[in-house]
Amino acid sequence: MNDDRSPIVENEQHSPTTTRLGPQDNELDPELTGCGASACCNPSRGFHRFLALIFMCLLGFGSYFCYDNPGALQEVFKKDLNITSTEFALIYSIYSWPNVVLCFVGGFLIDRVFGIRLGTIIYLFILLIGQLLFASGGLLNTFWIMIVGRFIFGIGAESLAVAQNNYAVLWFKGKELNMVFGLQLSVARFGSTVNFWVMQPIYNYVHTIYPKHSTLGVVLLLAAGTCVLSLLCALILGWMDKRAERILQRNTNPSGEIAKLSDVVTFKVTFWMVSVICVAYYVAIFPFIALGKDFFMKRFGMKPDEANNVNSIVYLISAIASPLFGFLIDLTGRNVSWICAATCATIGAHSLLAFTLLNPYIGMILMGLSYSMLAASLWPLVALIIPEYQLGTAYGFCQSVQNLGLAVITILAGLIVDKSGGDHMWLEIFFLGWLTIALISTCVIFAYDRKTKGNLNMSPAQRVEYANNIAAAKLLGSGDGANRDEYASDQEPLLSN
């Protein structure tokens, strides 16, 4: 395989590295003058990258805020629109089904057609149009317009998540990538939480001003303001990224190779196992939360408000714990070990809820912590497996299979509850089975990576050494054979670590 096609191996450091071949220049440390040399304006400095991270995280705030608008106003939707529970569920399912394919296509378009800057702006614009149509349907009291709007909103929102992942890798590869993914998840969950806090009070206030039939539409139109905020962040971040590319003379595809849809079949076994985990783990979290209120009321005899509180613990904890776990994983590395620990902890959490009558807060707190741990360690793994010019396609594929899994498993979970007469024990066993699949997939990643002497479960220091050895081998590839063979012989023990 051409070394230029190698995945990201976290070799970017703040100072150049030196080998027996002489010093190697780091593209993140060019000689800068003027404003570009200051801490505030230098794209390679931590303060400037922190500014970019703020806008990067806010890209998804509007998406997650508006996604859960119906959940925060469920009774209002049914009453004002005169719809059934099945029709209300359609508002959520219509969001997921198209993204079984379109996420993959959206990621490919970022790699091949739009580029990350234009792609992010386009997807946010599509998302905004969808939310505006959704609000217009509420104003006109026309349900089918709302469904069309929600369909368009879903196309933009899920493709935006792919672009957001690409931005994180582009700016933080080899540095604080795990923490950045955790922080993005934290802001996303915060957007959902703020939605549940404010939408009902806003509706109550607007209801005193506008007539009943248009209140819902006005409230949804106000919610679209968060999408406008995210679009502004995309424009600012796009300008910052273009400037950074010019100043740092950044080249994310030195081989000049072009991403193709057929590239998916060439991805390594480890990527396919990551995709399996994306489905097998997450279907034991989100569908459980969707059905959790009834579970806690029946199994633990809770009142509706108390059941809602315990059911929301996972999101609340992940908003705080995700960046903290990301920071720890940046310090320690060993992503595969963290994924294994998170999966085992989640199996423990579901077992506590299914087979004991311990306070359910214990199981849900454990689930929230393990979910945060997995999210911070799993998604950065893709950037260690897949070459950078294919990352949009890879992340898009992961989002697509996850949407397919969630769409199908949520339906199956509901059928299991109905067929068992409301007994959630079989549902818990169902979720434990999926978590077992996730654990087996993690073991396959560990075994394959160890067999091929990969860097997926290395510490940060080992990854730097691994990357330096690869870089040295590439330089020697153009030297004379005697020196190359001598150097390769000296470095063989290092590459076997």
Tab-separated table of C-alpha atoms in Angstrom:
chain	number	residue	atom	x	y	z
A	1	MET	CA	0.000	0.000	0.000
A	2	ASN	CA	1.204	3.510	-0.828
A	3	ASP	CA	2.353	5.197	2.404
A	4	ASP	CA	0.578	8.392	1.358
A	5	ARG	CA	-2.681	6.531	1.814
A	6	SER	CA	-1.949	5.647	5.410
A	7	PRO	CA	-4.516	6.697	8.011
A	8	ILE	CA	-3.862	9.434	10.518
A	9	VAL	CA	-1.251	8.197	12.986
A	10	GLU	CA	-1.106	11.119	15.414
A	11	ASN	CA	2.383	12.310	14.539
A	12	GLU	CA	1.685	16.027	14.647
A	13	GLN	CA	3.546	17.514	17.610
A	14	HIS	CA	4.301	21.066	18.645
A	15	SER	CA	7.997	20.732	17.809
A	16	PRO	CA	9.830	19.073	14.927
A	17	THR	CA	11.089	15.538	15.416
A	18	THR	CA	14.637	14.483	14.677
A	19	THR	CA	15.826	11.089	13.485
A	20	ARG	CA	19.103	9.698	12.188
A	21	LEU	CA	18.059	11.119	8.838
A	22	GLY	CA	18.022	14.700	10.152
A	23	PRO	CA	15.258	17.062	11.259
A	24	GLN	CA	11.754	16.700	9.864
A	25	ASP	CA	9.671	19.813	9.388
A	26	ASN	CA	6.203	19.772	10.849
A	27	GLU	CA	3.549	21.388	8.675
A	28	LEU	CA	1.854	22.797	11.767
A	29	ASP	CA	4.977	24.774	12.667
A	30	PRO	CA	5.862	26.921	9.618
A	31	GLU	CA	7.716	30.199	9.994
A	32	LEU	CA	4.998	32.816	10.441
A	33	THR	CA	5.199	36.599	10.686
A	34	GLY	CA	2.805	39.436	11.499
A	35	CYS	CA	-0.670	38.682	12.824
A	36	GLY	CA	-0.374	35.024	11.837
A	37	ALA	CA	2.494	34.601	14.301
A	38	SER	CA	0.475	35.722	17.352
A	39	ALA	CA	-1.199	33.219	19.694
A	40	CYS	CA	-4.633	34.528	18.746
A	41	CYS	CA	-4.180	34.327	14.975
A	42	ASN	CA	-1.705	31.467	14.480
A	43	PRO	CA	-3.779	28.436	13.341
A	44	SER	CA	-1.261	26.029	14.897
A	45	ARG	CA	-1.512	27.569	18.391
A	46	GLY	CA	-3.814	26.202	21.046
A	47	PHE	CA	-5.771	29.433	21.608
A	48	HIS	CA	-6.707	29.753	17.933
A	49	ARG	CA	-7.687	26.095	17.716
A	50	PHE	CA	-9.807	26.549	20.856
A	51	LEU	CA	-11.687	29.368	19.109
A	52	ALA	CA	-12.270	27.076	16.144
A	53	LEU	CA	-13.474	24.346	18.529
A	54	ILE	CA	-16.170	26.655	19.932
A	55	PHE	CA	-17.634	27.213	16.457
A	56	MET	CA	-17.141	23.512	15.643
A	57	CYS	CA	-19.244	22.432	18.621
A	58	LEU	CA	-21.954	25.024	17.915
A	59	LEU	CA	-22.392	23.652	14.383
A	60	GLY	CA	-24.639	20.924	15.786
A	61	PHE	CA	-26.399	22.902	18.534
A	62	GLY	CA	-29.317	24.001	16.327
A	63	SER	CA	-29.693	20.512	14.875
A	64	TYR	CA	-30.027	18.775	18.247
A	65	PHE	CA	-32.173	21.565	19.713
A	66	CYS	CA	-34.719	21.334	16.881
A	67	TYR	CA	-34.583	17.540	16.586
A	68	ASP	CA	-36.232	17.147	19.996
A	69	ASN	CA	-38.795	19.961	19.586
A	70	PRO	CA	-41.611	17.400	19.141
A	71	GLY	CA	-40.484	15.431	22.211
A	72	ALA	CA	-40.625	18.554	24.385
A	73	LEU	CA	-44.126	19.395	23.102
A	74	GLN	CA	-45.577	15.913	22.570
A	75	GLU	CA	-48.989	16.578	24.097
A	76	VAL	CA	-49.185	19.966	22.362
A	77	PHE	CA	-48.517	18.365	18.959
A	78	LYS	CA	-51.263	15.788	19.466
A	79	LYS	CA	-53.784	18.324	20.723
A	80	ASP	CA	-53.136	21.245	18.346
A	81	LEU	CA	-52.686	19.130	15.216
A	82	ASN	CA	-55.283	16.513	16.219
A	83	ILE	CA	-52.950	13.615	15.415
A	84	THR	CA	-52.613	10.108	16.846
A	85	SER	CA	-49.608	8.609	18.604
A	86	THR	CA	-48.734	6.718	15.415
A	87	GLU	CA	-48.725	9.947	13.411
A	88	PHE	CA	-46.597	11.603	16.071
A	89	ALA	CA	-44.090	8.730	15.890
A	90	LEU	CA	-43.893	9.342	12.126
A	91	ILE	CA	-42.286	12.734	12.861
A	92	TYR	CA	-39.292	10.889	14.316
A	93	SER	CA	-39.157	7.863	12.009
A	94	ILE	CA	-39.273	10.001	8.827
A	95	TYR	CA	-36.090	11.644	10.105
A	96	SER	CA	-34.130	8.364	10.315
A	97	TRP	CA	-35.166	6.311	7.298
A	98	PRO	CA	-33.727	8.459	4.461
A	99	ASN	CA	-30.390	8.684	6.274
A	100	VAL	CA	-29.855	4.946	5.945
A	101	VAL	CA	-28.475	5.871	2.491
A	102	LEU	CA	-28.113	9.655	2.412
A	103	CYS	CA	-25.540	9.895	5.236
A	104	PHE	CA	-23.195	7.716	3.218
A	105	VAL	CA	-23.796	9.831	0.116
A	106	GLY	CA	-23.407	13.037	2.142
A	107	GLY	CA	-20.019	11.933	3.447
A	108	PHE	CA	-18.878	10.951	-0.042
A	109	LEU	CA	-19.927	14.371	-1.397
A	110	ILE	CA	-17.742	16.048	1.231
A	111	ASP	CA	-14.761	13.946	0.145
A	112	ARG	CA	-15.296	14.162	-3.608
A	113	VAL	CA	-17.436	17.182	-4.549
A	114	PHE	CA	-18.097	19.900	-1.960
A	115	GLY	CA	-15.142	19.781	0.364
A	116	ILE	CA	-15.648	20.196	4.091
A	117	ARG	CA	-16.264	23.975	4.158
A	118	LEU	CA	-18.886	24.193	1.401
A	119	GLY	CA	-20.413	20.864	2.438
A	120	THR	CA	-20.978	22.040	6.013
A	121	ILE	CA	-22.675	25.243	4.846
A	122	ILE	CA	-24.877	23.376	2.338
A	123	TYR	CA	-26.009	20.795	4.900
A	124	LEU	CA	-26.817	23.492	7.464
A	125	PHE	CA	-28.795	25.397	4.832
A	126	ILE	CA	-30.781	22.225	4.024
A	127	LEU	CA	-31.376	21.718	7.755
A	128	LEU	CA	-32.647	25.296	8.121
A	129	ILE	CA	-35.000	24.923	5.133
A	130	GLY	CA	-36.392	21.735	6.671
A	131	GLN	CA	-37.060	23.404	10.034
A	132	LEU	CA	-38.731	26.384	8.326
A	133	LEU	CA	-41.013	24.017	6.387
A	134	PHE	CA	-41.755	22.133	9.602
A	135	ALA	CA	-42.762	25.417	11.260
A	136	SER	CA	-44.816	26.468	8.220
A	137	GLY	CA	-46.816	23.257	8.466
A	138	GLY	CA	-47.582	24.166	12.072
A	139	LEU	CA	-48.672	27.682	11.078
A	140	LEU	CA	-50.946	26.302	8.360
A	141	ASN	CA	-52.079	23.352	10.480
A	142	THR	CA	-51.048	21.056	7.597
A	143	PHE	CA	-49.447	17.847	8.816
A	144	TRP	CA	-48.069	16.629	5.478
A	145	ILE	CA	-46.015	19.828	5.094
A	146	MET	CA	-44.537	19.181	8.534
A	147	ILE	CA	-43.571	15.649	7.483
A	148	VAL	CA	-41.875	16.944	4.309
A	149	GLY	CA	-40.027	19.524	6.382
A	150	ARG	CA	-38.903	16.890	8.870
A	151	PHE	CA	-37.669	14.682	6.012
A	152	ILE	CA	-35.534	17.538	4.619
A	153	PHE	CA	-34.355	18.447	8.124
A	154	GLY	CA	-33.108	14.891	8.663
A	155	ILE	CA	-31.109	14.905	5.419
A	156	GLY	CA	-29.254	18.034	6.479
A	157	ALA	CA	-28.817	17.113	10.160
A	158	GLU	CA	-27.213	13.686	9.746
A	159	SER	CA	-24.927	14.795	6.906
A	160	LEU	CA	-23.918	17.756	9.083
A	161	ALA	CA	-22.796	15.304	11.794
A	162	VAL	CA	-20.441	13.719	9.246
A	163	ALA	CA	-19.003	17.138	8.348
A	164	GLN	CA	-18.573	17.971	12.032
A	165	ASN	CA	-16.546	14.778	12.552
A	166	ASN	CA	-14.345	15.671	9.569
A	167	TYR	CA	-13.672	19.148	10.949
A	168	ALA	CA	-12.648	17.647	14.300
A	169	VAL	CA	-10.101	15.349	12.645
A	170	LEU	CA	-8.785	18.100	10.363
A	171	TRP	CA	-8.043	20.505	13.246
A	172	PHE	CA	-7.171	18.133	16.085
A	173	LYS	CA	-5.585	15.041	14.538
A	174	GLY	CA	-2.784	13.810	16.761
A	175	LYS	CA	-3.617	16.198	19.585
A	176	GLU	CA	-6.804	16.390	21.678
A	177	LEU	CA	-9.034	14.468	19.246
A	178	ASN	CA	-10.731	12.224	21.833
A	179	MET	CA	-11.570	15.195	24.039
A	180	VAL	CA	-12.903	17.126	21.035
A	181	PHE	CA	-15.291	14.316	20.092
A	182	GLY	CA	-16.427	14.169	23.717
A	183	LEU	CA	-16.962	17.924	23.823
A	184	GLN	CA	-18.979	17.853	20.600
A	185	LEU	CA	-21.221	15.199	22.134
A	186	SER	CA	-21.518	17.305	25.285
A	187	VAL	CA	-22.721	20.393	23.383
A	188	ALA	CA	-25.116	18.239	21.347
A	189	ARG	CA	-26.708	16.803	24.482
A	190	PHE	CA	-26.806	20.256	26.007
A	191	GLY	CA	-28.796	21.419	22.968
A	192	SER	CA	-31.333	18.637	23.545
A	193	THR	CA	-31.518	19.446	27.257
A	194	VAL	CA	-32.051	23.177	26.682
A	195	ASN	CA	-34.852	22.299	24.258
A	196	PHE	CA	-36.676	20.337	26.980
A	197	TRP	CA	-36.155	23.201	29.413
A	198	VAL	CA	-37.444	26.094	27.319
A	199	MET	CA	-39.917	24.911	24.658
A	200	GLN	CA	-42.935	24.452	26.927
A	201	PRO	CA	-42.501	27.858	28.671
A	202	ILE	CA	-42.036	29.523	25.263
A	203	TYR	CA	-45.205	27.831	23.993
A	204	ASN	CA	-47.161	28.980	27.053
A	205	TYR	CA	-46.021	32.569	26.499
A	206	VAL	CA	-46.682	32.603	22.736
A	207	HIS	CA	-50.106	31.068	23.338
A	208	THR	CA	-51.162	34.245	25.152
A	209	ILE	CA	-50.352	36.330	22.045
A	210	TYR	CA	-51.234	34.251	18.977
A	211	PRO	CA	-54.409	32.273	18.263
A	212	LYS	CA	-54.384	28.590	19.130
A	213	HIS	CA	-54.029	27.208	15.607
A	214	SER	CA	-50.826	29.161	14.878
A	215	THR	CA	-49.085	29.006	18.283
A	216	LEU	CA	-47.185	25.810	17.515
A	217	GLY	CA	-45.932	27.133	14.178
A	218	VAL	CA	-44.659	30.361	15.757
A	219	VAL	CA	-42.806	28.425	18.478
A	220	LEU	CA	-41.154	26.157	15.882
A	221	LEU	CA	-40.235	29.228	13.854
A	222	LEU	CA	-38.511	30.700	16.913
A	223	ALA	CA	-36.639	27.406	17.371
A	224	ALA	CA	-35.301	27.798	13.820
A	225	GLY	CA	-33.251	30.708	15.174
A	226	THR	CA	-30.830	28.156	16.656
A	227	CYS	CA	-30.274	26.782	13.132
A	228	VAL	CA	-29.461	30.301	11.923
A	229	LEU	CA	-26.919	30.568	14.765
A	230	SER	CA	-25.310	27.294	13.650
A	231	LEU	CA	-25.223	28.495	10.026
A	232	LEU	CA	-23.367	31.651	11.098
A	233	CYS	CA	-20.877	29.469	12.986
A	234	ALA	CA	-20.361	27.407	9.808
A	235	LEU	CA	-19.555	30.554	7.828
A	236	ILE	CA	-17.072	31.786	10.441
A	237	LEU	CA	-15.445	28.362	10.796
A	238	GLY	CA	-15.219	28.033	7.019
A	239	TRP	CA	-13.355	31.356	6.834
A	240	MET	CA	-11.006	30.278	9.649
A	241	ASP	CA	-10.327	26.956	7.947
A	242	LYS	CA	-9.604	28.563	4.568
A	243	ARG	CA	-7.188	30.963	6.258
A	244	ALA	CA	-5.495	28.101	8.151
A	245	GLU	CA	-5.116	26.110	4.943
A	246	ARG	CA	-3.412	29.080	3.248
A	247	ILE	CA	-1.096	29.961	6.167
A	248	LEU	CA	-0.093	26.390	7.025
A	249	GLN	CA	0.030	25.280	3.397
A	250	ARG	CA	-2.005	22.313	4.509
A	251	ASN	CA	-2.285	19.287	2.243
A	252	THR	CA	-4.723	16.651	3.485
A	253	ASN	CA	-4.234	14.403	0.459
A	254	PRO	CA	-0.541	14.320	-0.561
A	255	SER	CA	-1.079	11.323	-2.830
A	256	GLY	CA	-3.709	13.192	-4.856
A	257	GLU	CA	-6.013	10.167	-4.778
A	258	ILE	CA	-9.768	10.691	-5.209
A	259	ALA	CA	-12.402	9.126	-2.979
A	260	LYS	CA	-14.783	6.698	-4.686
A	261	LEU	CA	-17.921	5.013	-3.381
A	262	SER	CA	-16.300	1.669	-4.173
A	263	ASP	CA	-13.568	2.478	-1.616
A	264	VAL	CA	-15.843	1.061	1.083
A	265	VAL	CA	-15.090	-2.509	0.020
A	266	THR	CA	-11.358	-1.868	0.578
A	267	PHE	CA	-11.750	-0.770	4.214
A	268	LYS	CA	-10.027	-2.881	6.849
A	269	VAL	CA	-11.643	-5.442	9.142
A	270	THR	CA	-11.213	-3.034	12.046
A	271	PHE	CA	-13.439	-0.446	10.330
A	272	TRP	CA	-16.198	-2.989	9.787
A	273	MET	CA	-16.032	-3.966	13.439
A	274	VAL	CA	-16.296	-0.280	14.421
A	275	SER	CA	-19.420	-0.092	12.219
A	276	VAL	CA	-20.887	-3.131	13.989
A	277	ILE	CA	-20.243	-1.483	17.357
A	278	CYS	CA	-21.940	1.717	16.090
A	279	VAL	CA	-25.106	-0.337	15.654
A	280	ALA	CA	-24.866	-2.973	18.392
A	281	TYR	CA	-23.968	-0.548	21.191
A	282	TYR	CA	-26.192	2.413	20.358
A	283	VAL	CA	-29.341	0.303	19.863
A	284	ALA	CA	-29.002	-0.663	23.538
A	285	ILE	CA	-29.054	3.020	24.548
A	286	PHE	CA	-31.443	5.122	22.458
A	287	PRO	CA	-34.349	2.663	22.004
A	288	PHE	CA	-34.090	1.858	25.725
A	289	ILE	CA	-34.411	5.557	26.600
A	290	ALA	CA	-37.319	5.912	24.157
A	291	LEU	CA	-39.191	3.162	26.017
A	292	GLY	CA	-37.644	3.834	29.413
A	293	LYS	CA	-40.421	5.879	31.016
A	294	ASP	CA	-42.899	3.001	30.881
A	295	PHE	CA	-40.182	0.564	32.041
A	296	PHE	CA	-39.407	2.549	35.205
A	297	MET	CA	-43.074	3.082	36.013
A	298	LYS	CA	-43.938	-0.620	35.754
A	299	ARG	CA	-40.797	-2.250	37.181
A	300	PHE	CA	-39.982	0.239	39.927
A	301	GLY	CA	-43.441	1.708	40.588
A	302	MET	CA	-42.355	5.272	39.805
A	303	LYS	CA	-44.626	8.208	39.096
A	304	PRO	CA	-44.472	9.718	35.576
A	305	ASP	CA	-42.368	12.749	36.588
A	306	GLU	CA	-39.930	10.600	38.565
A	307	ALA	CA	-39.658	8.122	35.690
A	308	ASN	CA	-38.852	10.991	33.315
A	309	ASN	CA	-36.123	12.229	35.645
A	310	VAL	CA	-34.338	8.900	35.934
A	311	ASN	CA	-34.734	8.293	32.193
A	312	SER	CA	-32.968	11.572	31.368
A	313	ILE	CA	-29.899	10.812	33.515
A	314	VAL	CA	-27.936	9.321	30.608
A	315	TYR	CA	-28.077	12.539	28.584
A	316	LEU	CA	-27.347	14.765	31.558
A	317	ILE	CA	-24.288	12.757	32.568
A	318	SER	CA	-22.969	12.532	29.004
A	319	ALA	CA	-23.109	16.325	28.680
A	320	ILE	CA	-20.625	16.577	31.570
A	321	ALA	CA	-18.616	13.364	31.375
A	322	SER	CA	-17.931	13.067	27.623
A	323	PRO	CA	-15.210	15.750	27.380
A	324	LEU	CA	-13.669	14.541	30.670
A	325	PHE	CA	-13.361	11.005	29.347
A	326	GLY	CA	-12.037	12.418	26.082
A	327	PHE	CA	-9.306	14.237	28.015
A	328	LEU	CA	-8.378	11.035	29.867
A	329	ILE	CA	-8.235	9.052	26.628
A	330	ASP	CA	-6.022	11.723	25.065
A	331	LEU	CA	-3.619	11.250	27.993
A	332	THR	CA	-3.666	7.459	28.093
A	333	GLY	CA	-4.483	6.347	24.534
A	334	ARG	CA	-5.564	2.675	24.482
A	335	ASN	CA	-8.861	3.441	22.689
A	336	VAL	CA	-9.786	-0.219	22.219
A	337	SER	CA	-9.379	-0.925	25.944
A	338	TRP	CA	-11.650	2.017	26.763
A	339	ILE	CA	-14.283	0.730	24.316
A	340	CYS	CA	-14.123	-2.699	25.947
A	341	ALA	CA	-14.497	-1.190	29.435
A	342	ALA	CA	-17.455	0.954	28.291
A	343	THR	CA	-19.260	-2.019	26.738
A	344	CYS	CA	-18.748	-4.190	29.826
A	345	ALA	CA	-19.983	-1.366	32.076
A	346	THR	CA	-23.116	-0.944	29.942
A	347	ILE	CA	-23.798	-4.682	30.163
A	348	GLY	CA	-23.508	-4.280	33.933
A	349	ALA	CA	-25.916	-1.331	33.919
A	350	HIS	CA	-28.589	-3.213	31.943
A	351	SER	CA	-28.118	-6.271	34.165
A	352	LEU	CA	-28.699	-4.182	37.295
A	353	LEU	CA	-31.902	-2.755	35.833
A	354	ALA	CA	-33.151	-6.111	34.529
A	355	PHE	CA	-32.281	-8.547	37.317
A	356	THR	CA	-32.172	-6.478	40.526
A	357	LEU	CA	-34.397	-4.004	42.321
A	358	LEU	CA	-31.558	-1.679	43.300
A	359	ASN	CA	-32.285	2.022	43.000
A	360	PRO	CA	-32.516	2.519	39.194
A	361	TYR	CA	-30.452	5.706	39.449
A	362	ILE	CA	-27.407	3.470	40.047
A	363	GLY	CA	-27.879	1.597	36.777
A	364	MET	CA	-28.673	4.750	34.792
A	365	ILE	CA	-25.685	6.674	36.177
A	366	LEU	CA	-23.445	3.756	35.220
A	367	MET	CA	-25.030	3.704	31.770
A	368	GLY	CA	-24.458	7.448	31.354
A	369	LEU	CA	-20.792	7.171	32.303
A	370	SER	CA	-20.165	4.162	30.046
A	371	TYR	CA	-21.996	5.821	27.122
A	372	SER	CA	-19.783	8.895	27.509
A	373	MET	CA	-16.683	6.693	27.659
A	374	LEU	CA	-17.577	4.835	24.480
A	375	ALA	CA	-18.505	7.923	22.461
A	376	ALA	CA	-15.199	9.618	23.334
A	377	SER	CA	-13.106	6.561	22.396
A	378	LEU	CA	-14.970	4.978	19.444
A	379	TRP	CA	-15.440	7.784	16.900
A	380	PRO	CA	-11.782	8.965	16.890
A	381	LEU	CA	-10.810	5.362	16.100
A	382	VAL	CA	-12.074	5.794	12.527
A	383	ALA	CA	-9.414	8.460	11.925
A	384	LEU	CA	-6.722	5.960	12.937
A	385	ILE	CA	-8.003	3.342	10.488
A	386	ILE	CA	-9.075	5.267	7.363
A	387	PRO	CA	-6.936	7.570	5.153
A	388	GLU	CA	-7.903	11.208	5.561
A	389	TYR	CA	-9.162	11.688	2.009
A	390	GLN	CA	-11.764	8.943	2.658
A	391	LEU	CA	-12.910	10.103	6.101
A	392	GLY	CA	-16.157	11.712	4.925
A	393	THR	CA	-17.167	8.486	3.203
A	394	ALA	CA	-16.187	6.420	6.261
A	395	TYR	CA	-18.013	8.571	8.810
A	396	GLY	CA	-21.004	8.771	6.485
A	397	PHE	CA	-21.144	4.982	6.288
A	398	CYS	CA	-21.012	4.708	10.084
A	399	GLN	CA	-23.869	7.214	10.427
A	400	SER	CA	-25.885	5.330	7.783
A	401	VAL	CA	-25.613	1.901	9.400
A	402	GLN	CA	-26.362	3.461	12.780
A	403	ASN	CA	-29.547	5.067	11.402
A	404	LEU	CA	-30.573	1.739	9.863
A	405	GLY	CA	-29.979	-0.047	13.150
A	406	LEU	CA	-31.871	2.506	15.215
A	407	ALA	CA	-34.813	2.604	12.791
A	408	VAL	CA	-35.214	-1.186	12.714
A	409	ILE	CA	-34.341	-2.025	16.331
A	410	THR	CA	-36.667	0.653	17.747
A	411	ILE	CA	-39.563	-0.990	15.897
A	412	LEU	CA	-38.492	-4.458	17.073
A	413	ALA	CA	-38.143	-3.215	20.660
A	414	GLY	CA	-41.704	-1.891	20.580
A	415	LEU	CA	-42.976	-5.202	19.180
A	416	ILE	CA	-41.175	-7.143	21.929
A	417	VAL	CA	-42.879	-5.031	24.606
A	418	ASP	CA	-46.289	-5.446	22.942
A	419	LYS	CA	-45.915	-9.222	22.423
A	420	SER	CA	-44.752	-9.756	26.012
A	421	GLY	CA	-47.747	-7.897	27.421
A	422	GLY	CA	-45.679	-4.980	28.679
A	423	ASP	CA	-43.048	-7.172	30.365
A	424	HIS	CA	-39.734	-5.392	29.777
A	425	MET	CA	-37.591	-8.334	30.928
A	426	TRP	CA	-37.417	-9.781	27.406
A	427	LEU	CA	-36.552	-6.346	26.088
A	428	GLU	CA	-33.593	-6.112	28.465
A	429	ILE	CA	-32.375	-9.549	27.360
A	430	PHE	CA	-32.684	-8.327	23.763
A	431	PHE	CA	-30.489	-5.306	24.551
A	432	LEU	CA	-27.949	-7.457	26.420
A	433	GLY	CA	-27.661	-9.641	23.325
A	434	TRP	CA	-26.740	-6.611	21.189
A	435	LEU	CA	-24.186	-5.473	23.756
A	436	THR	CA	-22.611	-8.931	23.634
A	437	ILE	CA	-22.214	-8.498	19.864
A	438	ALA	CA	-20.527	-5.128	20.501
A	439	LEU	CA	-18.139	-6.759	22.986
A	440	ILE	CA	-17.218	-9.544	20.542
A	441	SER	CA	-16.554	-6.937	17.831
A	442	THR	CA	-14.257	-5.051	20.208
A	443	CYS	CA	-12.297	-8.244	20.859
A	444	VAL	CA	-11.938	-8.774	17.102
A	445	ILE	CA	-10.521	-5.233	16.733
A	446	PHE	CA	-8.040	-5.880	19.552
A	447	ALA	CA	-6.909	-9.233	18.115
A	448	TYR	CA	-6.583	-7.970	14.525
A	449	ASP	CA	-4.744	-4.816	15.582
A	450	ARG	CA	-2.331	-6.826	17.705
A	451	LYS	CA	-1.720	-9.334	14.916
A	452	THR	CA	-0.990	-6.599	12.347
A	453	LYS	CA	1.048	-4.506	14.839
A	454	GLY	CA	-1.308	-1.571	14.427
A	455	ASN	CA	-1.603	1.568	16.548
A	456	LEU	CA	-5.253	1.430	17.651
A	457	ASN	CA	-4.503	0.422	21.246
A	458	MET	CA	-1.190	2.230	21.705
A	459	SER	CA	-0.392	4.972	24.194
A	460	PRO	CA	0.190	8.483	22.759
A	461	ALA	CA	3.980	8.096	23.101
A	462	GLN	CA	3.916	4.774	21.255
A	463	ARG	CA	1.814	6.295	18.463
A	464	VAL	CA	4.333	9.108	18.017
A	465	GLU	CA	7.175	6.582	17.799
A	466	TYR	CA	5.106	4.473	15.391
A	467	ALA	CA	4.448	7.509	13.191
A	468	ASN	CA	8.088	8.615	13.236
A	469	ASN	CA	9.199	5.162	12.126
A	470	ILE	CA	6.722	5.225	9.242
A	471	ALA	CA	7.870	8.715	8.227
A	472	ALA	CA	11.513	7.625	8.371
A	473	ALA	CA	10.775	4.552	6.260
A	474	LYS	CA	9.093	6.770	3.645
A	475	LEU	CA	12.136	9.051	3.466
A	476	LEU	CA	14.494	6.095	3.166
A	477	GLY	CA	12.339	4.729	0.389
A	478	SER	CA	13.902	7.264	-1.948
A	479	GLY	CA	17.457	6.649	-0.650
A	480	ASP	CA	19.965	3.999	-1.696
A	481	GLY	CA	19.187	0.377	-0.900
A	482	ALA	CA	22.106	-0.247	1.475
A	483	ASN	CA	21.227	2.594	3.835
A	484	ARG	CA	17.549	1.698	3.667
A	485	ASP	CA	18.169	-1.920	4.599
A	486	GLU	CA	20.510	-0.909	7.435
A	487	TYR	CA	17.972	1.526	8.862
A	488	ALA	CA	15.085	-0.928	8.525
A	489	SER	CA	17.108	-3.522	10.436
A	490	ASP	CA	17.779	-1.036	13.260
A	491	GLN	CA	14.113	0.015	13.497
A	492	GLU	CA	12.460	-3.413	13.281
A	493	PRO	CA	12.179	-3.826	17.088
A	494	LEU	CA	10.468	-0.439	17.388
A	495	LEU	CA	7.855	-1.261	14.756
A	496	SER	CA	7.070	-4.481	16.586
A	497	ASN	CA	6.091	-2.769	19.857
